[in-house]
């Protein structure tokens, strides 16, 4: 059931978690655990919120496998990366955009089709993984430190909501993704 | 469905969150996110615990709206406040008392009428928002630092439990509120 | 319904939480709250994940009572303990082993008998209480800092999974416990 879109988001958050762990000088296993937590944290929060238990990430080992492979890749290649903090921010932005779009879509698909639930669920799913990542290495989460962070997520959900009037299929999802990512990258 | 009582608690926690954010020199959006988290955190924890999904705060935008309005108010007027820390403590105490009373009432109203569940649910709902607020700005949560904090909440729930023998309607709720608030304020 | 096994784990985590609180110079009530959080945190996470609401620890006051008694014991006798940090690590290892075994057993007993769910649930239940304990006193959780921590938990679950082919009753549970504890103690 896992599409390219979700894989991109999971990889992006895993990379942001792994690089954060490396920056904080954790050993390989710490880096791996932080990558997994960041990659599946938002989705678990979302599943608990809508009562979908046990969460998807617990039932399908694919999410954790993706995080594992991403971490190994990061562990091998991070020496070639300059400006670690900027790279973390960019991958975090991709993860934020994917999971915002996915969280909101779930709200629209379910019985909770109100805009209120969609915004809450989009923002929580989008920001949840990053919040856990930052708390676990003792930083104030980005969502509380960056001017345009939750805002990018909220505007993305609104874009998805209103584009559903004009577009069908996966278009509103991608419009939400592009809107959130663009706003977040511009504000960086 | 939101009564004056819940509004008071939501405003109180939102104000405590907003002032904490200001004290930590977050920008307006960080302050707003912290206010929202503090205001709805305890209630979301409560709803997850009793399996009430999606949580109330996700279904009714009124909670987030109240937190938003409170934050704007705080942002405009905080310059006139002296002794920020004391003001935070007082608003936190009001929030603690309201949400303790509300959490415990839910336990008594539901199928979980045991005193054990009521105490657990009252303390968790009362302290949950403040715990998130403090963790997100990297402080040890008050409930672990203040002698009389969870204790005030526990005694409040006991007061609600036993006053239900003598009083009907909303009286036990208010007695719990007054007891928790009084003990917490005296201990300050 | 609480057996000796669960009591051992609850006591062990409560002791690790209480000693951590003492090390961080919290007062008695802070120490008590941290002990309770550590002792019941993993189990609550587990119950939320499998949709078992309200969580066991809320319905049966015995868990909190055990944490309370353990804390009083620690409070009286900690003066006689040398090398506080080592004692914390040992009790934490016992708690990790018990709750890993218990979390995984629940996965095998339920409708979620896949190895993936068992590993996720075992690791989350085993590490959850300690993660909360460390975050609340502003340390990076052990699971992100110690090389062999989640690894010990994962190998323990695998041991339980495969030993179920050869053993009946509670044996796989104890084999998981012994495996996790041994690996964790050796790696210390």
Short mmCIF file of C-alpha atoms in Angstrom, two decimals, chain A residues 24 26-31 33-34 37 44 48 52-55 57-61 64 135-138, chain C residues 48-51 112 114 116-117 120-121 123-124 131 135 138-141 143-148 150-151:
data_model
loop_
_atom_site.label_atom_id
_atom_site.label_comp_id
_atom_site.label_asym_id
_atom_site.label_seq_id
_atom_site.Cartn_x
_atom_site.Cartn_y
_atom_site.Cartn_z
CA UNK A 24 24.75 15.45 18.25
CA UNK A 26 25.35 9.86 18.92
CA UNK A 27 26.79 6.45 18.01
CA UNK A 28 25.39 4.45 15.07
CA UNK A 29 22.59 2.81 17.08
CA UNK A 30 21.51 6.12 18.57
CA UNK A 31 21.50 7.65 15.09
CA UNK A 33 16.88 4.96 16.65
CA UNK A 34 16.54 8.72 16.12
CA UNK A 37 11.60 7.76 15.61
CA UNK A 44 2.00 6.94 14.94
CA UNK A 48 -3.47 7.12 17.72
CA UNK A 52 -6.29 3.31 14.08
CA UNK A 53 -4.57 0.79 16.40
CA UNK A 54 -2.05 -0.73 16.21
CA UNK A 55 -0.48 2.04 14.09
CA UNK A 57 4.20 1.60 11.21
CA UNK A 58 3.87 -1.27 13.72
CA UNK A 59 2.02 -3.52 11.31
CA UNK A 60 4.20 -2.95 8.25
CA UNK A 61 7.96 -3.34 8.81
CA UNK A 64 11.30 0.88 9.72
CA UNK A 135 12.97 16.74 22.05
CA UNK A 136 15.03 13.55 22.16
CA UNK A 137 18.26 15.48 21.47
CA UNK A 138 17.23 18.33 23.76
CA UNK C 48 -2.61 3.15 23.66
CA UNK C 49 -0.85 1.44 20.74
CA UNK C 50 -3.07 -1.65 20.87
CA UNK C 51 -6.20 0.38 21.62
CA UNK C 112 -1.29 -8.99 15.86
CA UNK C 114 3.34 -10.82 13.23
CA UNK C 116 7.01 -6.93 13.09
CA UNK C 117 4.31 -5.92 15.59
CA UNK C 120 7.78 -2.80 17.72
CA UNK C 121 5.57 -3.45 20.74
CA UNK C 123 10.82 -2.29 22.12
CA UNK C 124 8.24 0.45 22.76
CA UNK C 131 12.40 7.52 27.63
CA UNK C 135 13.13 13.46 28.93
CA UNK C 138 16.34 16.75 30.52
CA UNK C 139 18.67 13.96 29.52
CA UNK C 140 18.94 12.36 26.08
CA UNK C 141 17.15 9.01 26.61
CA UNK C 143 17.99 4.27 24.03
CA UNK C 144 19.66 6.98 21.90
CA UNK C 145 22.92 7.02 23.88
CA UNK C 146 23.70 3.38 24.65
CA UNK C 147 25.05 1.14 21.87
CA UNK C 148 23.29 -2.01 23.02
CA UNK C 150 17.16 -1.28 21.71
CA UNK C 151 19.33 -4.05 20.25
#
